[in-house]
Tab-separated table of C-alpha atoms in Angstrom:
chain	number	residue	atom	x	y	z
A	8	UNK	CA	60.620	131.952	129.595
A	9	UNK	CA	56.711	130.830	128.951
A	10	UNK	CA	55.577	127.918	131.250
A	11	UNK	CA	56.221	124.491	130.309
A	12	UNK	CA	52.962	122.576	130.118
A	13	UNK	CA	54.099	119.213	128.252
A	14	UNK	CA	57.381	116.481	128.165
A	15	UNK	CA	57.721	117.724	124.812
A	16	UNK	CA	58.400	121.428	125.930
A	17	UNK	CA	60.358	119.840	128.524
A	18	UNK	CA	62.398	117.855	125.343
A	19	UNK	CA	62.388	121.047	123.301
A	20	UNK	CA	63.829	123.175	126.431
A	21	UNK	CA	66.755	120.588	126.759
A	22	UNK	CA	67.479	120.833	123.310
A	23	UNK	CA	68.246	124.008	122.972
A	24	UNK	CA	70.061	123.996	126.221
A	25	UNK	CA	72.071	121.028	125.065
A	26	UNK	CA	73.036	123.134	121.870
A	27	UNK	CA	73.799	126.372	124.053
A	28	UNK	CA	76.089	124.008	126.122
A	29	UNK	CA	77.842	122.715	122.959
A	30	UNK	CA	78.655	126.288	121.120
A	31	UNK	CA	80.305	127.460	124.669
A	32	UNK	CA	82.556	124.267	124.956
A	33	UNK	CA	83.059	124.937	121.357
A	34	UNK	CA	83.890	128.679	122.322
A	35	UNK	CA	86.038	127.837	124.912
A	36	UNK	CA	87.919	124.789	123.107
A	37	UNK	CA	88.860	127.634	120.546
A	38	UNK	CA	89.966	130.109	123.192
A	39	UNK	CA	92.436	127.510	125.187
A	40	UNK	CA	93.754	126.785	121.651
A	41	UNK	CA	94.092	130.309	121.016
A	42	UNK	CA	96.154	131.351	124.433
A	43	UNK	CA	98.472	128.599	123.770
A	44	UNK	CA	98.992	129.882	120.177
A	45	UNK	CA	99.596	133.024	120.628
A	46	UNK	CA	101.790	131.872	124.160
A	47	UNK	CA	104.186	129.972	121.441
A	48	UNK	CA	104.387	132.717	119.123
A	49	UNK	CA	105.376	135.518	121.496
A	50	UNK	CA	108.827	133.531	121.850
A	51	UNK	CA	108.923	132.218	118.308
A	52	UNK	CA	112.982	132.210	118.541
A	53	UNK	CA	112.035	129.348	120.979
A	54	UNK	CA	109.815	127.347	119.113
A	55	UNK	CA	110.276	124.003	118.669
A	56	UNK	CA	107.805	120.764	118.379
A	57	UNK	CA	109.229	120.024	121.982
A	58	UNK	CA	107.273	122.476	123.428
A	59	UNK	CA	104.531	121.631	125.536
A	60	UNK	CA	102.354	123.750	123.867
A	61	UNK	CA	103.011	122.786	120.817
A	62	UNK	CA	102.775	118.611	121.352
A	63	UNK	CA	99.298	119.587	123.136
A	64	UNK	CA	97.404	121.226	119.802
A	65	UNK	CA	99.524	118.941	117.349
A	66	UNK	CA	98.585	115.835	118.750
A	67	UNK	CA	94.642	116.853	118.786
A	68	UNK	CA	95.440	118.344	115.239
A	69	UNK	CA	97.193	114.475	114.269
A	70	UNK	CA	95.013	111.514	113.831
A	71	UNK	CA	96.516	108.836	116.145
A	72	UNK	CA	95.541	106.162	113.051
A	73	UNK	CA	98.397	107.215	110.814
A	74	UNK	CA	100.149	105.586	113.143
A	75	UNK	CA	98.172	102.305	112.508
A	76	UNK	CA	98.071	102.557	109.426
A	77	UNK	CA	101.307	103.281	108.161
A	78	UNK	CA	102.365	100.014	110.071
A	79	UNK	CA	99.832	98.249	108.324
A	80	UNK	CA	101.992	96.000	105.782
A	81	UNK	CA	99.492	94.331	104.015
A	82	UNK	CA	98.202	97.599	102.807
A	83	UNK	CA	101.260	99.290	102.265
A	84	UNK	CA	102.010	96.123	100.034
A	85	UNK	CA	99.036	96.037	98.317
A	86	UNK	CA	99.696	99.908	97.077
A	87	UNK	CA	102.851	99.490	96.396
A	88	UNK	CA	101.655	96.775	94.031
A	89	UNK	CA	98.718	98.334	92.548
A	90	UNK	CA	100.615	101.158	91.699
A	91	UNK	CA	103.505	99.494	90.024
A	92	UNK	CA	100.773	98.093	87.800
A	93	UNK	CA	98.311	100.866	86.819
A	94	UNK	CA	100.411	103.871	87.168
A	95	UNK	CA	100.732	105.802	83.604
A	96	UNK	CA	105.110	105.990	83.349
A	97	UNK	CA	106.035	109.322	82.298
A	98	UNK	CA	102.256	110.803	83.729
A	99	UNK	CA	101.163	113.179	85.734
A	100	UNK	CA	99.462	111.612	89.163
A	101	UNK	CA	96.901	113.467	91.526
A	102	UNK	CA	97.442	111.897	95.211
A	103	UNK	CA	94.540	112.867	96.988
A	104	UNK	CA	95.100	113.095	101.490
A	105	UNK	CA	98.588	113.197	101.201
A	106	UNK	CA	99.472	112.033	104.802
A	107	UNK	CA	102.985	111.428	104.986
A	108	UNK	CA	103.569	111.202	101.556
A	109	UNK	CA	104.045	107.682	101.367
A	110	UNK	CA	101.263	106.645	97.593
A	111	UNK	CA	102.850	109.650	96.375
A	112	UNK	CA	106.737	108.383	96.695
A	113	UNK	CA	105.637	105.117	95.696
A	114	UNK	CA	104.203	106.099	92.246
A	115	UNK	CA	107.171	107.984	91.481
A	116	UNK	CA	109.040	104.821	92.512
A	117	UNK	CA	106.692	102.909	89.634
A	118	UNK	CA	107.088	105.234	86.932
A	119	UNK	CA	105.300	108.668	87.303
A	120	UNK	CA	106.770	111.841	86.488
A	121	UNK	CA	104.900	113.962	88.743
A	122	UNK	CA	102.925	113.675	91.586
A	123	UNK	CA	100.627	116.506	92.790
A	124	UNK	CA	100.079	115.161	96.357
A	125	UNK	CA	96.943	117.603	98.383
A	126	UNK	CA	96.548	117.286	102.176
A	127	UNK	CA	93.882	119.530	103.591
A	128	UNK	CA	95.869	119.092	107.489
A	129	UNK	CA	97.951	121.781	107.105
A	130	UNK	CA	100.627	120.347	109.828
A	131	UNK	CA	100.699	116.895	107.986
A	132	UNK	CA	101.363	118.709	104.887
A	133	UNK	CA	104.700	119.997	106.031
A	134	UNK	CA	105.104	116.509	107.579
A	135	UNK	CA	104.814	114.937	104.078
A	136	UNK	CA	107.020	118.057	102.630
A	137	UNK	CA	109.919	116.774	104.594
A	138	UNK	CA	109.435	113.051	104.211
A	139	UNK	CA	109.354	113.774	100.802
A	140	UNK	CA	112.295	116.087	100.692
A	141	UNK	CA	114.745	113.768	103.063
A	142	UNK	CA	113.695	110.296	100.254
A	143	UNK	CA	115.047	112.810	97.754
A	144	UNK	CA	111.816	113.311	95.872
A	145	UNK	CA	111.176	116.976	96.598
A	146	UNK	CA	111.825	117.340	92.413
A	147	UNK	CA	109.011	114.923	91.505
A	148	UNK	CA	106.491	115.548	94.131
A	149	UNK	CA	104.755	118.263	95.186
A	150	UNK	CA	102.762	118.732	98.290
A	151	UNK	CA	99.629	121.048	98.594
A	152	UNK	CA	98.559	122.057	101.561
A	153	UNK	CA	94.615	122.131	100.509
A	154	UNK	CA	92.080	120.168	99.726
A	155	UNK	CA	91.524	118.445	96.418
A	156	UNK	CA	88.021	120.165	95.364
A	157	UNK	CA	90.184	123.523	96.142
A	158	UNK	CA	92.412	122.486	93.246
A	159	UNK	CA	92.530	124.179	89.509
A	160	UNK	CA	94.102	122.995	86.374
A	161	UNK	CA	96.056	126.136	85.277
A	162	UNK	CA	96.545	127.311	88.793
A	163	UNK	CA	97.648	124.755	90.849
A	164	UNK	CA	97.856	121.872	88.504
A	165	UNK	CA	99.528	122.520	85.178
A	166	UNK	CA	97.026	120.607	83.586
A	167	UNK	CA	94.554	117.547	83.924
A	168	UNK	CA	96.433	114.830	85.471
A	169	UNK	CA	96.493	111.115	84.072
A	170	UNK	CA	95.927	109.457	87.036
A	171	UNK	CA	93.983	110.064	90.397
A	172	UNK	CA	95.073	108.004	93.430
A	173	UNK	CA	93.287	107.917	96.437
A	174	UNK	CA	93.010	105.983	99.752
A	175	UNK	CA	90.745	108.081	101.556
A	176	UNK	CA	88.514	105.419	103.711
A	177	UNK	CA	87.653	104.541	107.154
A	178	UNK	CA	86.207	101.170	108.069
A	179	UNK	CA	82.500	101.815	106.360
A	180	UNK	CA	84.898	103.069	103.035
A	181	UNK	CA	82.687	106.256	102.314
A	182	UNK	CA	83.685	107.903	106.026
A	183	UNK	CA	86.801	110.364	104.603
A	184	UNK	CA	84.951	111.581	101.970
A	185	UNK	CA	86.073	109.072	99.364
A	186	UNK	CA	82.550	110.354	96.954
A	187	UNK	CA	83.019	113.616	96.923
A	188	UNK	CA	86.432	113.945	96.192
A	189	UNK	CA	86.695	111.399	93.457
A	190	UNK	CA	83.401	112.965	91.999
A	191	UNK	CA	85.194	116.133	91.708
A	192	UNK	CA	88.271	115.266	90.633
A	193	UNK	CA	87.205	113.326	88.182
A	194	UNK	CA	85.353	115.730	86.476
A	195	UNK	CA	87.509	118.574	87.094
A	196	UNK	CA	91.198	117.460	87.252
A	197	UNK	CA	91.393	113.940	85.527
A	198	UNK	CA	91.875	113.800	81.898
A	199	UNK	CA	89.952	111.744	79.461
A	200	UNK	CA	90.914	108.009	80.253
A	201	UNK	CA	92.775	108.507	83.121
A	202	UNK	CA	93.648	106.026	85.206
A	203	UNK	CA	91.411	105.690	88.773
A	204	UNK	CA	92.619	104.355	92.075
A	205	UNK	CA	91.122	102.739	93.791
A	206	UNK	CA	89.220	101.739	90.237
A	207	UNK	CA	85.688	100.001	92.474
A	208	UNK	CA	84.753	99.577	95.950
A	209	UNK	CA	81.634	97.524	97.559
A	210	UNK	CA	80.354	97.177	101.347
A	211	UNK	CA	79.843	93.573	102.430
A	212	UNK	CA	77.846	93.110	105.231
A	213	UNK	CA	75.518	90.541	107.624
A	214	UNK	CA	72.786	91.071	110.178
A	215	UNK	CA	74.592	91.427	113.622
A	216	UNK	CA	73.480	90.492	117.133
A	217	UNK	CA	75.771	92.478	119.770
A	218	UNK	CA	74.408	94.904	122.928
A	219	UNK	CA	77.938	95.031	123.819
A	220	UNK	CA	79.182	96.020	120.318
A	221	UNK	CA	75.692	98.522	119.576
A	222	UNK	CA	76.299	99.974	123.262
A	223	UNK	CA	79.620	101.367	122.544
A	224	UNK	CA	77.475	104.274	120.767
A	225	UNK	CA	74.278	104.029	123.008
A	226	UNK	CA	73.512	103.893	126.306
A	227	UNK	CA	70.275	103.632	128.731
A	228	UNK	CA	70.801	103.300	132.197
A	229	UNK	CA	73.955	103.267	134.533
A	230	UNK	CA	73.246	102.325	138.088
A	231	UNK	CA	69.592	102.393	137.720
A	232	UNK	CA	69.748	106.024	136.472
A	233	UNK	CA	68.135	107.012	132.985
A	234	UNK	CA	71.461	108.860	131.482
A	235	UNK	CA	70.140	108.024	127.728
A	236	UNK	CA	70.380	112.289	127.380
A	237	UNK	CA	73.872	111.323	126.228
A	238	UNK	CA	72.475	109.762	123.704
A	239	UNK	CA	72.266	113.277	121.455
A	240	UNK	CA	76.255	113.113	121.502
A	241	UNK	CA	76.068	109.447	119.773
A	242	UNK	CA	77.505	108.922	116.340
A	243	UNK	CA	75.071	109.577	113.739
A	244	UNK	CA	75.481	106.811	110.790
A	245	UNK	CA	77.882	104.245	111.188
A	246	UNK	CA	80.782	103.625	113.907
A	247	UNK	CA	84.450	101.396	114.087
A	248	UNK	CA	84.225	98.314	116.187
A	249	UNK	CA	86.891	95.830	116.106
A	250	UNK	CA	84.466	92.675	115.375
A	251	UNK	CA	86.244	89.671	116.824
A	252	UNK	CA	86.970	91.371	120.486
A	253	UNK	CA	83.305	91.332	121.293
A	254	UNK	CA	80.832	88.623	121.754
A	255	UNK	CA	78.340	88.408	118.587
A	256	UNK	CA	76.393	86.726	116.796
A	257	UNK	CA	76.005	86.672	112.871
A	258	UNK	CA	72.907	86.130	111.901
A	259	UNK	CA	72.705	85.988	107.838
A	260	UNK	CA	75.507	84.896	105.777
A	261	UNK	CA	77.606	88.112	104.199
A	262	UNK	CA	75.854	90.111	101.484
A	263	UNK	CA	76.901	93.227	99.116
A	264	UNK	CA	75.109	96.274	100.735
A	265	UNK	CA	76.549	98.270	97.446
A	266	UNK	CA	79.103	98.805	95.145
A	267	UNK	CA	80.636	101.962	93.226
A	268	UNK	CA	82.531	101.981	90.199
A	269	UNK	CA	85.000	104.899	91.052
A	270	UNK	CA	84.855	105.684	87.048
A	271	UNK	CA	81.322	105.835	86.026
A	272	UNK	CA	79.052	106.112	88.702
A	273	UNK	CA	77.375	109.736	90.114
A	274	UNK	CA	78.976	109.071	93.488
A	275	UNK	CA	76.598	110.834	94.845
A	276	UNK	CA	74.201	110.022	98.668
A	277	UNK	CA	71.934	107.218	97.724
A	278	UNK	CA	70.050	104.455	99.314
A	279	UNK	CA	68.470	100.882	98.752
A	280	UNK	CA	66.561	98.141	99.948
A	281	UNK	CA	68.197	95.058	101.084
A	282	UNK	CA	66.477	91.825	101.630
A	283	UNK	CA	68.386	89.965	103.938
A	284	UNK	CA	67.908	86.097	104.136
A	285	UNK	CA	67.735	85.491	107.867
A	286	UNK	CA	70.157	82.053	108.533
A	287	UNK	CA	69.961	81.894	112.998
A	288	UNK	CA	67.212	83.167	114.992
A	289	UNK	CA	68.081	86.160	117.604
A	290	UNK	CA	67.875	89.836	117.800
A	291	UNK	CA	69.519	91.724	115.033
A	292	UNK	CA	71.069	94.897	116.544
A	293	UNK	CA	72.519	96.315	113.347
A	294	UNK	CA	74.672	95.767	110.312
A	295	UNK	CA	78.186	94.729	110.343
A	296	UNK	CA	80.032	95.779	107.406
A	297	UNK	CA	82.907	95.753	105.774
A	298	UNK	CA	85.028	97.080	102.178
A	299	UNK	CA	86.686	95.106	99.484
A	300	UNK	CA	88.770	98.021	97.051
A	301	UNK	CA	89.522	97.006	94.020
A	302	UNK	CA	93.089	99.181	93.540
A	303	UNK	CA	93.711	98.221	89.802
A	304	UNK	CA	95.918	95.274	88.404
A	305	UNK	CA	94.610	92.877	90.117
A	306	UNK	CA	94.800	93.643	94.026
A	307	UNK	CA	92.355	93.983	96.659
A	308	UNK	CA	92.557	95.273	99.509
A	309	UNK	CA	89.662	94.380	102.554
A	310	UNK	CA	88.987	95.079	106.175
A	311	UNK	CA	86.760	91.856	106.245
A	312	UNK	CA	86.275	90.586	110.017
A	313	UNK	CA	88.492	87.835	109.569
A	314	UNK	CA	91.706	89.998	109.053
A	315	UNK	CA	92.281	90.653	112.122
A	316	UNK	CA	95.452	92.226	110.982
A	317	UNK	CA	93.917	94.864	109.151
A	318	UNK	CA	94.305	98.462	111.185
A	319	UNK	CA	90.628	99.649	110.246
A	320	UNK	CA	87.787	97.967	111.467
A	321	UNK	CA	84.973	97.310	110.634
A	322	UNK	CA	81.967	99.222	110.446
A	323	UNK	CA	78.754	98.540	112.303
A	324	UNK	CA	75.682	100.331	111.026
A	325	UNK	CA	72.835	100.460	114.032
A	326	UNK	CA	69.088	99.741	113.836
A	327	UNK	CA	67.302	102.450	115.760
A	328	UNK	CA	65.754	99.456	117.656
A	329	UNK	CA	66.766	95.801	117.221
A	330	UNK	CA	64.399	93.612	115.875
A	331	UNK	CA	63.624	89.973	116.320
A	332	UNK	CA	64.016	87.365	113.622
A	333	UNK	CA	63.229	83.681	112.759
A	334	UNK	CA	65.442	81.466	110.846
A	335	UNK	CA	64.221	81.120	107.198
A	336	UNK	CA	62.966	84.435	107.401
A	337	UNK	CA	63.884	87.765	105.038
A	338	UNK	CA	64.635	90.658	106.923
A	339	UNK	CA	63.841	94.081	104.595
A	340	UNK	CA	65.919	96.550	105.641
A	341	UNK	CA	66.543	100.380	103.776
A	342	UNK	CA	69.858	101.161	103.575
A	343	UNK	CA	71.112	104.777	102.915
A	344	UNK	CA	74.155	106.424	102.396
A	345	UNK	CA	74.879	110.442	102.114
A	346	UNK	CA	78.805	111.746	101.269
A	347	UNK	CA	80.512	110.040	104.491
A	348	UNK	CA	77.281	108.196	106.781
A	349	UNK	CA	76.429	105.027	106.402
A	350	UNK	CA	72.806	104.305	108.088
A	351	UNK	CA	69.617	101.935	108.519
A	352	UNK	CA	65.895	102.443	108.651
């Protein structure tokens, strides 16, 4: 290896060996999961979801927030209701992340015909197969184990469907994927005039003032030790904090970061500037921000800080260094935003 002769050899060097370290817990990861595959299927007359084994790899391979969020009544509601309201009776409906099956059994229940429900998990496809089978549904909905830009009219879709349904978002809205796959499917699989939902979407958000809420992605010292190297692991973009169990300050009333109309716009990575009137002086640490969904029919659906019932979060979007600010002031900040990354400059 040549001599290093500078800290940033000494950064490059750790780099790579950082990376190296990552592809053999990566290699390893995949080898455990491996053994304990192959252990389960060299009894398969044994096999059963009891198995150790089996609970191990199926509960990395299941989110815990389905849990969260199929508990989450307001939203369930709020579906429900949309759909009764905007769902084509007698069409053909696209349900895109199928989960348990749950948007796809309700728009039967308000009027569609079929439902062509795609979950790229492959274990909570079978999940939603038998939910959907035991509500006695299995004739009106079917489950794809794939994901939706893998999908093609005359293959697995008879034809273009009349509506697409989606509620692919995290607590910063664009974190699932929610661009993509409506781009797609909205050029490829909707037909003309079908029906969109959610139909728009915008981020709200205000200048935030929280170590405690920024340091839950970041970290300096411990102890009086420099252990900021675990800093390369951080989230890139934006991260889920639960706003009101952390002590913050807002510092600028709420304003729309931006909006997309699920219908017309390209959908596509983006970015803007934001001018930001400053209302309290302090330290701004980063963005906190938050979705209102317009589902169609008149419901909206939010994970604003204030509904605390809510099972997402909220999203908080980091400065790469806080800056100070001064009441009265306008704080210009660039906002950008690729397929599922929210972030600040």
């Amino acid at each position: 290896m040549p001599q290093l002769t500078s800290i940033t050899d000494l950064t490059a060097e750790g780099d790579i060996r950082l990376a190296l370290a990552g592809l053999r817990a990566r290699a390893q990861e995949l080898s455990r999961v491996a053994d304990e595959t192959a252990q389960v299927l060299a009894a398969p007359d044994g096999l059963s979801t009891a198995l150790p084994a089996f609970r191990e790899f199926a509960r990395a391979s299941v989110p815990r927030w389905h849990f969260a969020m199929l508990n989450d009544h307001e939203r369930n509601d709020a579906l429900a209701t949309a759909l009764e309201r905007v769902v084509p009776r007698g069409g053909t409906v696209l349900d895109i992340g199928a989960g348990t099956g749950l948007l796809a059994m309700m728009a039967v229940r308000a009027g569609a015909a079929h439902v062509y429900s795609c979950e790229a998990n492959p274990l909570m496809a079978e999940v939603a197969r038998q939910v959907v089978a035991a509500e006695g549904f299995a004739d009106r909905v079917t489950v794809l184990s794939c994901r939706s830009d893998e999908l093609v009219v005359g293959r697995e879709l008879p034809g273009r469907v009349d509506a697409v349904i989606s509620e692919i978002v995290d607590c910063g809205l664009i974190g699932e994927g929610i661009l993509p796959s409506i781009r797609h499917a909205r050029a490829e699989l909707l037909a003309p005039g079908g029906v969109m939902l959610p139909r728009r979407a915008r981020l709200l958000g205000l200048l935030l003032q929280s170590e405690n809420a920024v340091n839950l992605n970041r970290v300096g010292s411990a102890s009086g030790f420099d252990v900021s190297r675990l800093n390369s692991f951080a989230t890139p973009g934006h991260f889920p904090i639960r706003l009101h169990t952390w002590p913050h300050r807002a510092l600028s009333e709420p304003v729309e970061l931006v909006s997309f109309d699920f219908s017309a716009d390209p959908l596509g990575p983006g970015g803007r500037k934001l001018a930001v009137p400053v209302r309290e002086p302090g330290t701004v640490h980063g963005l906190a921000a938050w979705f209102e969904m317009d589902l169609g029919g008149g419901v909206t659906l939010r994970n604003s800080p204030e509904n605390i019932g809510s099972h997402w979060m909220q999203a908080l979007v980091p400065l790469a260094e806080p800056l100070d600010v001064e009441a009265g002031s306008t704080l210009v900040l660039d906002l950008s935003w690729s397929e599922t990354s929210l972030s600040l400059a």
